[in-house]
């Protein structure tokens, strides 16, 4: 079968389109004929072996697919285990394989799996959003950010402040439901966020980048405010002083999607069912910002890391 495989760590050029052996499911696993694959920032970190989980070569990248189960013929969305998604066929743990309802197309399902589930938990599980609070969503035009903007008010936010790197991306965030959108540059960001909230500190910040923007956002929090970290796109780690947290009654919370699989029914399947229902009702939509055939995975990675995209990025496999 055809797949993208890498034999070394490095830039997008290490992603090679080649023939690889078919995967064989083991106990508790199912074989899925892949229709489309999601491209995520985590994939770019894995490509360089800088992700939370260390990778091993040779590697077929990717961890989210939409396709058809070989054994039942059901249309499903699924998370793989340790890669293997950038391929015509993928083996996935059965507990990570979720049937799709009628009325939900492949792209919507794919976008809700990683980005949608992340956005759901950022608000509900980690941010513990309360009625009327102000939420800041950084990278608001991206895959996770665009969904976090849409989910914020239905989950209780009173005001949504978005940041995005261009006027076009900020307009997209406004179109998706943000009340105001500001530039994300770290210099002056604290003041812009407070000004956008009527001169008051903000309650919840969703941060995917880290670096100086994290520090500026932390300073913008009101007492009892929370900043939720779900990515380090800047590749710059931050240090937080406990004295600062104590003095200002602020909290820093981390989120890694794969911890939801420790409690799959409550933290994986139930939130996905809620997201699917919202999407079918038209309350939330996945913004598809780019599509590439499987063999052009390297170009998809370049576009993502160069910030040339919005929304969900997809590799088409069915027609590869």
PDB file of C-alpha atoms in Angstrom:
ATOM      1  CA  UNK A   1       0.000   0.000   0.000  1.00  0.00           C
ATOM      2  CA  UNK A   2       1.031   3.633  -0.382  1.00  0.00           C
ATOM      3  CA  UNK A   3       1.991   5.719   2.617  1.00  0.00           C
ATOM      4  CA  UNK A   4       4.129   8.596   3.786  1.00  0.00           C
ATOM      5  CA  UNK A   5       7.144   7.332   5.690  1.00  0.00           C
ATOM      6  CA  UNK A   6      10.191   8.981   7.180  1.00  0.00           C
ATOM      7  CA  UNK A   7      13.549   7.328   7.743  1.00  0.00           C
ATOM      8  CA  UNK A   8      15.163  10.258   9.539  1.00  0.00           C
ATOM      9  CA  UNK A   9      14.084  13.210  11.647  1.00  0.00           C
ATOM     10  CA  UNK A  10      14.139  16.681  10.181  1.00  0.00           C
ATOM     11  CA  UNK A  11      12.234  19.112   7.983  1.00  0.00           C
ATOM     12  CA  UNK A  12       9.280  18.407   5.693  1.00  0.00           C
ATOM     13  CA  UNK A  13      11.619  16.942   3.083  1.00  0.00           C
ATOM     14  CA  UNK A  14      12.020  13.769   5.194  1.00  0.00           C
ATOM     15  CA  UNK A  15       8.386  12.830   4.428  1.00  0.00           C
ATOM     16  CA  UNK A  16       8.656  10.301   1.592  1.00  0.00           C
ATOM     17  CA  UNK A  17       5.772   8.843  -0.422  1.00  0.00           C
ATOM     18  CA  UNK A  18       6.482   5.116  -0.897  1.00  0.00           C
ATOM     19  CA  UNK A  19       5.159   1.579  -0.837  1.00  0.00           C
ATOM     20  CA  UNK A  20       5.038   0.017   2.640  1.00  0.00           C
ATOM     21  CA  UNK A  21       3.769  -3.312   4.011  1.00  0.00           C
ATOM     22  CA  UNK A  22       0.094  -3.533   4.915  1.00  0.00           C
ATOM     23  CA  UNK A  23      -0.588  -3.141   8.641  1.00  0.00           C
ATOM     24  CA  UNK A  24      -1.955  -6.184  10.455  1.00  0.00           C
ATOM     25  CA  UNK A  25      -4.418  -5.640  13.319  1.00  0.00           C
ATOM     26  CA  UNK A  26      -3.733  -7.394  16.612  1.00  0.00           C
ATOM     27  CA  UNK A  27      -6.049  -8.167  19.528  1.00  0.00           C
ATOM     28  CA  UNK A  28      -8.381  -5.250  20.247  1.00  0.00           C
ATOM     29  CA  UNK A  29      -7.487  -3.509  16.989  1.00  0.00           C
ATOM     30  CA  UNK A  30      -9.343  -2.900  13.722  1.00  0.00           C
ATOM     31  CA  UNK A  31      -8.232  -2.203  10.164  1.00  0.00           C
ATOM     32  CA  UNK A  32      -9.554   0.999   8.571  1.00  0.00           C
ATOM     33  CA  UNK A  33      -9.551   1.898   4.883  1.00  0.00           C
ATOM     34  CA  UNK A  34      -8.476   5.525   5.153  1.00  0.00           C
ATOM     35  CA  UNK A  35     -10.396   8.201   3.259  1.00  0.00           C
ATOM     36  CA  UNK A  36      -8.709  11.273   4.743  1.00  0.00           C
ATOM     37  CA  UNK A  37      -6.083  12.158   7.332  1.00  0.00           C
ATOM     38  CA  UNK A  38      -5.800  15.189   9.594  1.00  0.00           C
ATOM     39  CA  UNK A  39      -2.575  17.178   9.699  1.00  0.00           C
ATOM     40  CA  UNK A  40      -1.723  18.660  13.099  1.00  0.00           C
ATOM     41  CA  UNK A  41       1.055  20.681  14.686  1.00  0.00           C
ATOM     42  CA  UNK A  42       1.849  17.582  16.727  1.00  0.00           C
ATOM     43  CA  UNK A  43       2.791  15.854  13.464  1.00  0.00           C
ATOM     44  CA  UNK A  44       5.384  18.529  12.722  1.00  0.00           C
ATOM     45  CA  UNK A  45       6.884  18.113  16.186  1.00  0.00           C
ATOM     46  CA  UNK A  46       6.936  14.323  15.801  1.00  0.00           C
ATOM     47  CA  UNK A  47       8.672  14.722  12.437  1.00  0.00           C
ATOM     48  CA  UNK A  48      11.551  16.359  14.337  1.00  0.00           C
ATOM     49  CA  UNK A  49      11.229  14.020  17.347  1.00  0.00           C
ATOM     50  CA  UNK A  50      10.310  16.962  19.572  1.00  0.00           C
ATOM     51  CA  UNK A  51       6.801  15.883  20.562  1.00  0.00           C
ATOM     52  CA  UNK A  52       5.595  14.823  24.018  1.00  0.00           C
ATOM     53  CA  UNK A  53       5.885  11.191  22.913  1.00  0.00           C
ATOM     54  CA  UNK A  54       9.266  10.203  21.476  1.00  0.00           C
ATOM     55  CA  UNK A  55       9.134   8.698  17.996  1.00  0.00           C
ATOM     56  CA  UNK A  56      10.990   5.731  16.509  1.00  0.00           C
ATOM     57  CA  UNK A  57      12.162   5.254  12.929  1.00  0.00           C
ATOM     58  CA  UNK A  58      11.083   4.307  10.343  1.00  0.00           C
ATOM     59  CA  UNK A  59       7.837   6.145  10.978  1.00  0.00           C
ATOM     60  CA  UNK A  60       4.505   6.532   9.203  1.00  0.00           C
ATOM     61  CA  UNK A  61       3.270   9.804  10.737  1.00  0.00           C
ATOM     62  CA  UNK A  62      -0.152  10.943  11.842  1.00  0.00           C
ATOM     63  CA  UNK A  63      -2.713   9.882  14.402  1.00  0.00           C
ATOM     64  CA  UNK A  64      -6.182  10.753  13.106  1.00  0.00           C
ATOM     65  CA  UNK A  65      -8.119   9.195  10.254  1.00  0.00           C
ATOM     66  CA  UNK A  66     -11.603   9.032   8.842  1.00  0.00           C
ATOM     67  CA  UNK A  67     -12.524   5.993   6.816  1.00  0.00           C
ATOM     68  CA  UNK A  68     -14.347   2.676   6.711  1.00  0.00           C
ATOM     69  CA  UNK A  69     -13.847  -0.304   9.014  1.00  0.00           C
ATOM     70  CA  UNK A  70     -12.755  -3.337   7.035  1.00  0.00           C
ATOM     71  CA  UNK A  71     -14.693  -5.758   9.253  1.00  0.00           C
ATOM     72  CA  UNK A  72     -18.073  -4.008   9.596  1.00  0.00           C
ATOM     73  CA  UNK A  73     -18.173  -1.465   6.766  1.00  0.00           C
ATOM     74  CA  UNK A  74     -19.010   1.325   9.224  1.00  0.00           C
ATOM     75  CA  UNK A  75     -17.828   4.853   8.494  1.00  0.00           C
ATOM     76  CA  UNK A  76     -15.668   5.874  11.447  1.00  0.00           C
ATOM     77  CA  UNK A  77     -13.255   8.427  12.780  1.00  0.00           C
ATOM     78  CA  UNK A  78     -10.349   7.087  14.797  1.00  0.00           C
ATOM     79  CA  UNK A  79      -7.092   7.797  16.581  1.00  0.00           C
ATOM     80  CA  UNK A  80      -4.180   5.526  15.822  1.00  0.00           C
ATOM     81  CA  UNK A  81      -1.616   4.471  18.389  1.00  0.00           C
ATOM     82  CA  UNK A  82       1.866   5.784  17.779  1.00  0.00           C
ATOM     83  CA  UNK A  83       1.435   6.960  14.195  1.00  0.00           C
ATOM     84  CA  UNK A  84       0.419   5.139  11.055  1.00  0.00           C
ATOM     85  CA  UNK A  85      -2.281   7.526   9.767  1.00  0.00           C
ATOM     86  CA  UNK A  86      -0.601   8.877   6.607  1.00  0.00           C
ATOM     87  CA  UNK A  87      -1.460   5.742   4.640  1.00  0.00           C
ATOM     88  CA  UNK A  88      -4.133   3.991   2.587  1.00  0.00           C
ATOM     89  CA  UNK A  89      -4.859   1.584   5.457  1.00  0.00           C
ATOM     90  CA  UNK A  90      -4.400   2.092   9.188  1.00  0.00           C
ATOM     91  CA  UNK A  91      -4.654  -0.086  12.279  1.00  0.00           C
ATOM     92  CA  UNK A  92      -6.420   1.568  15.219  1.00  0.00           C
ATOM     93  CA  UNK A  93      -7.394   0.427  18.729  1.00  0.00           C
ATOM     94  CA  UNK A  94     -11.085  -0.404  18.716  1.00  0.00           C
ATOM     95  CA  UNK A  95     -11.711   1.790  21.774  1.00  0.00           C
ATOM     96  CA  UNK A  96     -10.427   4.772  19.772  1.00  0.00           C
ATOM     97  CA  UNK A  97     -12.705   4.053  16.789  1.00  0.00           C
ATOM     98  CA  UNK A  98     -16.005   5.970  16.805  1.00  0.00           C
ATOM     99  CA  UNK A  99     -18.915   5.437  14.348  1.00  0.00           C
ATOM    100  CA  UNK A 100     -20.158   8.562  12.598  1.00  0.00           C
ATOM    101  CA  UNK A 101     -23.776   9.732  12.528  1.00  0.00           C
ATOM    102  CA  UNK A 102     -25.642  10.399   9.296  1.00  0.00           C
ATOM    103  CA  UNK A 103     -25.421  14.038   8.313  1.00  0.00           C
ATOM    104  CA  UNK A 104     -21.810  14.486   9.422  1.00  0.00           C
ATOM    105  CA  UNK A 105     -19.358  14.514   6.528  1.00  0.00           C
ATOM    106  CA  UNK A 106     -15.791  13.247   6.629  1.00  0.00           C
ATOM    107  CA  UNK A 107     -14.112  16.636   6.970  1.00  0.00           C
ATOM    108  CA  UNK A 108     -16.347  17.714   9.830  1.00  0.00           C
ATOM    109  CA  UNK A 109     -15.751  14.457  11.668  1.00  0.00           C
ATOM    110  CA  UNK A 110     -12.002  14.653  11.140  1.00  0.00           C
ATOM    111  CA  UNK A 111     -11.816  18.213  12.434  1.00  0.00           C
ATOM    112  CA  UNK A 112     -13.838  17.388  15.524  1.00  0.00           C
ATOM    113  CA  UNK A 113     -11.678  14.423  16.520  1.00  0.00           C
ATOM    114  CA  UNK A 114      -8.472  16.135  17.658  1.00  0.00           C
ATOM    115  CA  UNK A 115      -9.161  19.866  17.415  1.00  0.00           C
ATOM    116  CA  UNK A 116     -12.816  19.663  18.443  1.00  0.00           C
ATOM    117  CA  UNK A 117     -12.176  17.332  21.342  1.00  0.00           C
ATOM    118  CA  UNK A 118      -9.292  19.535  22.461  1.00  0.00           C
ATOM    119  CA  UNK A 119     -11.418  22.695  22.305  1.00  0.00           C
ATOM    120  CA  UNK A 120     -14.211  20.964  24.256  1.00  0.00           C
ATOM    121  CA  UNK A 121     -11.860  19.970  27.067  1.00  0.00           C
ATOM    122  CA  UNK A 122     -10.104  23.344  27.113  1.00  0.00           C
ATOM    123  CA  UNK A 123     -13.384  24.994  28.058  1.00  0.00           C
ATOM    124  CA  UNK A 124     -15.137  22.300  30.062  1.00  0.00           C
ATOM    125  CA  UNK A 125     -12.455  20.182  31.768  1.00  0.00           C
ATOM    126  CA  UNK A 126      -9.434  22.475  32.106  1.00  0.00           C
ATOM    127  CA  UNK A 127     -10.732  26.033  31.873  1.00  0.00           C
ATOM    128  CA  UNK A 128     -13.815  25.136  33.960  1.00  0.00           C
ATOM    129  CA  UNK A 129     -15.650  27.917  32.218  1.00  0.00           C
ATOM    130  CA  UNK A 130     -18.339  29.586  34.319  1.00  0.00           C
ATOM    131  CA  UNK A 131     -21.311  31.624  33.145  1.00  0.00           C
ATOM    132  CA  UNK A 132     -20.457  35.078  31.833  1.00  0.00           C
ATOM    133  CA  UNK A 133     -16.670  34.771  31.990  1.00  0.00           C
ATOM    134  CA  UNK A 134     -14.361  36.270  29.377  1.00  0.00           C
ATOM    135  CA  UNK A 135     -12.370  33.816  27.260  1.00  0.00           C
ATOM    136  CA  UNK A 136      -9.294  34.625  25.177  1.00  0.00           C
ATOM    137  CA  UNK A 137      -8.585  32.244  22.304  1.00  0.00           C
ATOM    138  CA  UNK A 138      -5.133  32.560  20.771  1.00  0.00           C
ATOM    139  CA  UNK A 139      -4.479  31.286  17.233  1.00  0.00           C
ATOM    140  CA  UNK A 140      -8.209  31.734  16.748  1.00  0.00           C
ATOM    141  CA  UNK A 141      -8.187  30.996  13.015  1.00  0.00           C
ATOM    142  CA  UNK A 142      -6.426  27.648  13.421  1.00  0.00           C
ATOM    143  CA  UNK A 143      -7.987  24.219  13.708  1.00  0.00           C
ATOM    144  CA  UNK A 144      -8.373  24.179  17.492  1.00  0.00           C
ATOM    145  CA  UNK A 145      -8.785  27.924  17.868  1.00  0.00           C
ATOM    146  CA  UNK A 146     -11.617  28.236  15.351  1.00  0.00           C
ATOM    147  CA  UNK A 147     -13.584  25.571  17.205  1.00  0.00           C
ATOM    148  CA  UNK A 148     -12.733  27.002  20.630  1.00  0.00           C
ATOM    149  CA  UNK A 149     -14.166  30.341  19.495  1.00  0.00           C
ATOM    150  CA  UNK A 150     -17.415  28.699  18.390  1.00  0.00           C
ATOM    151  CA  UNK A 151     -17.807  26.584  21.526  1.00  0.00           C
ATOM    152  CA  UNK A 152     -17.011  29.304  24.064  1.00  0.00           C
ATOM    153  CA  UNK A 153     -20.421  30.973  24.316  1.00  0.00           C
ATOM    154  CA  UNK A 154     -22.493  27.774  24.127  1.00  0.00           C
ATOM    155  CA  UNK A 155     -20.356  26.550  27.038  1.00  0.00           C
ATOM    156  CA  UNK A 156     -20.956  29.661  29.123  1.00  0.00           C
ATOM    157  CA  UNK A 157     -18.625  32.465  28.045  1.00  0.00           C
ATOM    158  CA  UNK A 158     -19.980  35.981  28.183  1.00  0.00           C
ATOM    159  CA  UNK A 159     -17.305  37.527  25.987  1.00  0.00           C
ATOM    160  CA  UNK A 160     -14.808  36.013  23.525  1.00  0.00           C
ATOM    161  CA  UNK A 161     -11.566  37.758  22.604  1.00  0.00           C
ATOM    162  CA  UNK A 162      -9.612  36.265  19.712  1.00  0.00           C
ATOM    163  CA  UNK A 163      -6.053  36.784  18.547  1.00  0.00           C
ATOM    164  CA  UNK A 164      -4.798  35.993  15.054  1.00  0.00           C
ATOM    165  CA  UNK A 165      -1.810  37.028  12.963  1.00  0.00           C
ATOM    166  CA  UNK A 166      -3.485  38.760  10.014  1.00  0.00           C
ATOM    167  CA  UNK A 167      -6.513  40.930   9.320  1.00  0.00           C
ATOM    168  CA  UNK A 168      -8.086  38.109   7.305  1.00  0.00           C
ATOM    169  CA  UNK A 169      -7.646  35.611  10.136  1.00  0.00           C
ATOM    170  CA  UNK A 170      -9.021  38.078  12.674  1.00  0.00           C
ATOM    171  CA  UNK A 171     -12.061  38.605  10.475  1.00  0.00           C
ATOM    172  CA  UNK A 172     -12.594  34.842  10.324  1.00  0.00           C
ATOM    173  CA  UNK A 173     -12.555  34.723  14.132  1.00  0.00           C
ATOM    174  CA  UNK A 174     -15.167  37.491  14.259  1.00  0.00           C
ATOM    175  CA  UNK A 175     -17.299  35.661  11.707  1.00  0.00           C
ATOM    176  CA  UNK A 176     -17.131  32.552  13.915  1.00  0.00           C
ATOM    177  CA  UNK A 177     -18.468  34.414  16.952  1.00  0.00           C
ATOM    178  CA  UNK A 178     -15.638  36.305  18.638  1.00  0.00           C
ATOM    179  CA  UNK A 179     -16.666  39.685  20.050  1.00  0.00           C
ATOM    180  CA  UNK A 180     -13.319  41.298  19.291  1.00  0.00           C
ATOM    181  CA  UNK A 181     -10.081  40.217  17.616  1.00  0.00           C
ATOM    182  CA  UNK A 182      -6.642  41.674  18.310  1.00  0.00           C
ATOM    183  CA  UNK A 183      -3.086  41.196  17.119  1.00  0.00           C
ATOM    184  CA  UNK A 184      -1.126  38.438  18.899  1.00  0.00           C
ATOM    185  CA  UNK A 185       2.295  40.142  19.089  1.00  0.00           C
ATOM    186  CA  UNK A 186       3.634  39.722  22.613  1.00  0.00           C
ATOM    187  CA  UNK A 187       4.643  43.363  22.946  1.00  0.00           C
ATOM    188  CA  UNK A 188       1.621  45.193  24.323  1.00  0.00           C
ATOM    189  CA  UNK A 189      -0.527  42.048  24.323  1.00  0.00           C
ATOM    190  CA  UNK A 190      -1.384  42.276  28.025  1.00  0.00           C
ATOM    191  CA  UNK A 191      -2.703  45.803  27.568  1.00  0.00           C
ATOM    192  CA  UNK A 192      -4.640  44.916  24.404  1.00  0.00           C
ATOM    193  CA  UNK A 193      -6.393  42.002  26.104  1.00  0.00           C
ATOM    194  CA  UNK A 194      -7.355  44.070  29.140  1.00  0.00           C
ATOM    195  CA  UNK A 195      -8.558  46.912  26.917  1.00  0.00           C
ATOM    196  CA  UNK A 196     -10.612  44.479  24.833  1.00  0.00           C
ATOM    197  CA  UNK A 197     -12.291  43.375  28.061  1.00  0.00           C
ATOM    198  CA  UNK A 198     -13.320  46.862  29.098  1.00  0.00           C
ATOM    199  CA  UNK A 199     -10.290  47.497  31.303  1.00  0.00           C
ATOM    200  CA  UNK A 200     -10.692  44.317  33.373  1.00  0.00           C
ATOM    201  CA  UNK A 201      -8.553  41.209  33.525  1.00  0.00           C
ATOM    202  CA  UNK A 202      -9.713  38.153  31.584  1.00  0.00           C
ATOM    203  CA  UNK A 203     -10.897  34.887  33.107  1.00  0.00           C
ATOM    204  CA  UNK A 204      -9.705  32.094  30.797  1.00  0.00           C
ATOM    205  CA  UNK A 205      -6.947  32.065  28.172  1.00  0.00           C
ATOM    206  CA  UNK A 206      -6.508  29.241  25.659  1.00  0.00           C
ATOM    207  CA  UNK A 207      -2.865  29.154  24.529  1.00  0.00           C
ATOM    208  CA  UNK A 208      -1.331  26.937  21.840  1.00  0.00           C
ATOM    209  CA  UNK A 209       1.999  28.695  21.314  1.00  0.00           C
ATOM    210  CA  UNK A 210       3.858  29.416  24.546  1.00  0.00           C
ATOM    211  CA  UNK A 211       6.789  31.818  24.517  1.00  0.00           C
ATOM    212  CA  UNK A 212       6.430  35.567  25.195  1.00  0.00           C
ATOM    213  CA  UNK A 213       2.722  35.486  24.317  1.00  0.00           C
ATOM    214  CA  UNK A 214       2.120  33.095  27.209  1.00  0.00           C
ATOM    215  CA  UNK A 215       3.818  35.454  29.654  1.00  0.00           C
ATOM    216  CA  UNK A 216       1.809  38.420  28.393  1.00  0.00           C
ATOM    217  CA  UNK A 217      -1.433  36.443  28.622  1.00  0.00           C
ATOM    218  CA  UNK A 218      -0.674  35.279  32.143  1.00  0.00           C
ATOM    219  CA  UNK A 219      -0.289  38.894  33.234  1.00  0.00           C
ATOM    220  CA  UNK A 220      -3.703  39.708  31.710  1.00  0.00           C
ATOM    221  CA  UNK A 221      -5.562  37.240  33.940  1.00  0.00           C
ATOM    222  CA  UNK A 222      -7.998  38.514  36.550  1.00  0.00           C
ATOM    223  CA  UNK A 223      -7.916  37.029  40.071  1.00  0.00           C
ATOM    224  CA  UNK A 224      -8.920  33.352  39.818  1.00  0.00           C
ATOM    225  CA  UNK A 225      -8.145  33.460  36.092  1.00  0.00           C
ATOM    226  CA  UNK A 226      -6.847  30.359  34.308  1.00  0.00           C
ATOM    227  CA  UNK A 227      -4.513  29.951  31.344  1.00  0.00           C
ATOM    228  CA  UNK A 228      -4.821  26.569  29.637  1.00  0.00           C
ATOM    229  CA  UNK A 229      -1.852  25.324  27.619  1.00  0.00           C
ATOM    230  CA  UNK A 230      -2.499  22.846  24.812  1.00  0.00           C
ATOM    231  CA  UNK A 231       0.529  23.380  22.584  1.00  0.00           C
ATOM    232  CA  UNK A 232       3.954  24.968  22.256  1.00  0.00           C
ATOM    233  CA  UNK A 233       3.922  26.010  18.601  1.00  0.00           C
ATOM    234  CA  UNK A 234       6.631  28.597  19.294  1.00  0.00           C
ATOM    235  CA  UNK A 235       8.856  25.806  20.664  1.00  0.00           C
ATOM    236  CA  UNK A 236       9.705  28.181  23.510  1.00  0.00           C
ATOM    237  CA  UNK A 237       9.152  26.790  27.011  1.00  0.00           C
ATOM    238  CA  UNK A 238       7.959  29.054  29.824  1.00  0.00           C
ATOM    239  CA  UNK A 239       8.716  29.157  33.525  1.00  0.00           C
ATOM    240  CA  UNK A 240       6.098  30.298  36.038  1.00  0.00           C
ATOM    241  CA  UNK A 241       6.904  31.449  39.556  1.00  0.00           C
ATOM    242  CA  UNK A 242       4.678  30.075  42.292  1.00  0.00           C
ATOM    243  CA  UNK A 243       4.848  33.441  44.051  1.00  0.00           C
ATOM    244  CA  UNK A 244       3.199  35.061  41.030  1.00  0.00           C
ATOM    245  CA  UNK A 245       0.379  32.510  41.067  1.00  0.00           C
ATOM    246  CA  UNK A 246      -0.142  32.969  44.801  1.00  0.00           C
ATOM    247  CA  UNK A 247      -0.045  36.759  44.735  1.00  0.00           C
ATOM    248  CA  UNK A 248      -2.567  37.054  41.879  1.00  0.00           C
ATOM    249  CA  UNK A 249      -4.720  33.947  42.462  1.00  0.00           C
ATOM    250  CA  UNK A 250      -3.971  32.721  38.937  1.00  0.00           C
ATOM    251  CA  UNK A 251      -3.766  29.180  37.613  1.00  0.00           C
ATOM    252  CA  UNK A 252      -1.854  27.472  34.811  1.00  0.00           C
ATOM    253  CA  UNK A 253      -3.388  24.246  33.485  1.00  0.00           C
ATOM    254  CA  UNK A 254      -1.969  21.863  30.904  1.00  0.00           C
ATOM    255  CA  UNK A 255      -3.898  19.661  28.498  1.00  0.00           C
ATOM    256  CA  UNK A 256      -2.700  16.706  26.417  1.00  0.00           C
ATOM    257  CA  UNK A 257      -5.388  14.990  24.389  1.00  0.00           C
ATOM    258  CA  UNK A 258      -4.152  11.438  24.875  1.00  0.00           C
ATOM    259  CA  UNK A 259      -4.803  11.545  28.600  1.00  0.00           C
ATOM    260  CA  UNK A 260      -8.515  11.477  27.723  1.00  0.00           C
ATOM    261  CA  UNK A 261      -7.976   7.883  26.601  1.00  0.00           C
ATOM    262  CA  UNK A 262      -7.342   6.824  30.199  1.00  0.00           C
ATOM    263  CA  UNK A 263     -11.100   7.256  30.666  1.00  0.00           C
ATOM    264  CA  UNK A 264     -12.379   6.733  27.110  1.00  0.00           C
ATOM    265  CA  UNK A 265     -16.125   6.588  27.709  1.00  0.00           C
ATOM    266  CA  UNK A 266     -16.307   9.749  29.815  1.00  0.00           C
ATOM    267  CA  UNK A 267     -13.535  11.877  28.338  1.00  0.00           C
ATOM    268  CA  UNK A 268     -13.336  10.653  24.718  1.00  0.00           C
ATOM    269  CA  UNK A 269     -16.576   9.130  23.434  1.00  0.00           C
ATOM    270  CA  UNK A 270     -19.082  11.258  25.378  1.00  0.00           C
ATOM    271  CA  UNK A 271     -17.526  14.625  24.406  1.00  0.00           C
ATOM    272  CA  UNK A 272     -17.254  13.465  20.794  1.00  0.00           C
ATOM    273  CA  UNK A 273     -20.926  12.510  20.787  1.00  0.00           C
ATOM    274  CA  UNK A 274     -21.743  16.002  22.073  1.00  0.00           C
ATOM    275  CA  UNK A 275     -19.596  17.596  19.362  1.00  0.00           C
ATOM    276  CA  UNK A 276     -21.114  15.434  16.619  1.00  0.00           C
ATOM    277  CA  UNK A 277     -24.616  16.418  17.729  1.00  0.00           C
ATOM    278  CA  UNK A 278     -23.700  20.116  17.751  1.00  0.00           C
ATOM    279  CA  UNK A 279     -22.228  19.833  14.249  1.00  0.00           C
ATOM    280  CA  UNK A 280     -25.260  18.002  12.857  1.00  0.00           C
ATOM    281  CA  UNK A 281     -27.482  20.742  14.319  1.00  0.00           C
ATOM    282  CA  UNK A 282     -25.305  23.382  12.682  1.00  0.00           C
ATOM    283  CA  UNK A 283     -24.124  24.909  15.971  1.00  0.00           C
ATOM    284  CA  UNK A 284     -20.437  24.365  15.194  1.00  0.00           C
ATOM    285  CA  UNK A 285     -18.575  23.840  11.947  1.00  0.00           C
ATOM    286  CA  UNK A 286     -15.074  22.801  11.072  1.00  0.00           C
ATOM    287  CA  UNK A 287     -13.279  25.316   8.870  1.00  0.00           C
ATOM    288  CA  UNK A 288     -11.280  23.337   6.307  1.00  0.00           C
ATOM    289  CA  UNK A 289      -8.304  25.511   5.474  1.00  0.00           C
ATOM    290  CA  UNK A 290      -6.322  23.326   3.118  1.00  0.00           C
ATOM    291  CA  UNK A 291      -6.320  20.010   1.270  1.00  0.00           C
ATOM    292  CA  UNK A 292      -3.491  18.086  -0.300  1.00  0.00           C
ATOM    293  CA  UNK A 293      -3.199  14.634  -1.862  1.00  0.00           C
ATOM    294  CA  UNK A 294      -1.366  12.140   0.332  1.00  0.00           C
ATOM    295  CA  UNK A 295       1.860  12.402  -1.649  1.00  0.00           C
ATOM    296  CA  UNK A 296       2.058  16.147  -0.905  1.00  0.00           C
ATOM    297  CA  UNK A 297       2.173  15.755   2.874  1.00  0.00           C
ATOM    298  CA  UNK A 298       5.470  17.659   2.989  1.00  0.00           C
ATOM    299  CA  UNK A 299       3.803  20.721   1.436  1.00  0.00           C
ATOM    300  CA  UNK A 300       1.000  20.528   3.996  1.00  0.00           C
ATOM    301  CA  UNK A 301       3.606  20.567   6.774  1.00  0.00           C
ATOM    302  CA  UNK A 302       5.356  23.568   5.236  1.00  0.00           C
ATOM    303  CA  UNK A 303       2.113  25.504   4.956  1.00  0.00           C
ATOM    304  CA  UNK A 304       1.242  24.753   8.574  1.00  0.00           C
ATOM    305  CA  UNK A 305       4.556  25.738  10.165  1.00  0.00           C
ATOM    306  CA  UNK A 306       4.775  28.854   7.995  1.00  0.00           C
ATOM    307  CA  UNK A 307       1.339  29.971   9.275  1.00  0.00           C
ATOM    308  CA  UNK A 308      -0.109  30.119   5.758  1.00  0.00           C
ATOM    309  CA  UNK A 309      -3.282  28.260   6.686  1.00  0.00           C
ATOM    310  CA  UNK A 310      -6.489  28.533   8.646  1.00  0.00           C
ATOM    311  CA  UNK A 311      -8.711  25.848  10.133  1.00  0.00           C
ATOM    312  CA  UNK A 312      -8.333  22.119   9.581  1.00  0.00           C
ATOM    313  CA  UNK A 313      -5.727  20.716   7.195  1.00  0.00           C
ATOM    314  CA  UNK A 314      -6.552  17.484   5.377  1.00  0.00           C
ATOM    315  CA  UNK A 315      -4.694  14.903   3.308  1.00  0.00           C
ATOM    316  CA  UNK A 316      -6.940  13.179   0.780  1.00  0.00           C
ATOM    317  CA  UNK A 317      -6.206   9.470   0.673  1.00  0.00           C
ATOM    318  CA  UNK A 318      -9.211   7.919  -1.046  1.00  0.00           C
ATOM    319  CA  UNK A 319      -8.141   9.319  -4.424  1.00  0.00           C
ATOM    320  CA  UNK A 320      -4.410   9.028  -3.829  1.00  0.00           C
TER     321      UNK A 320
END
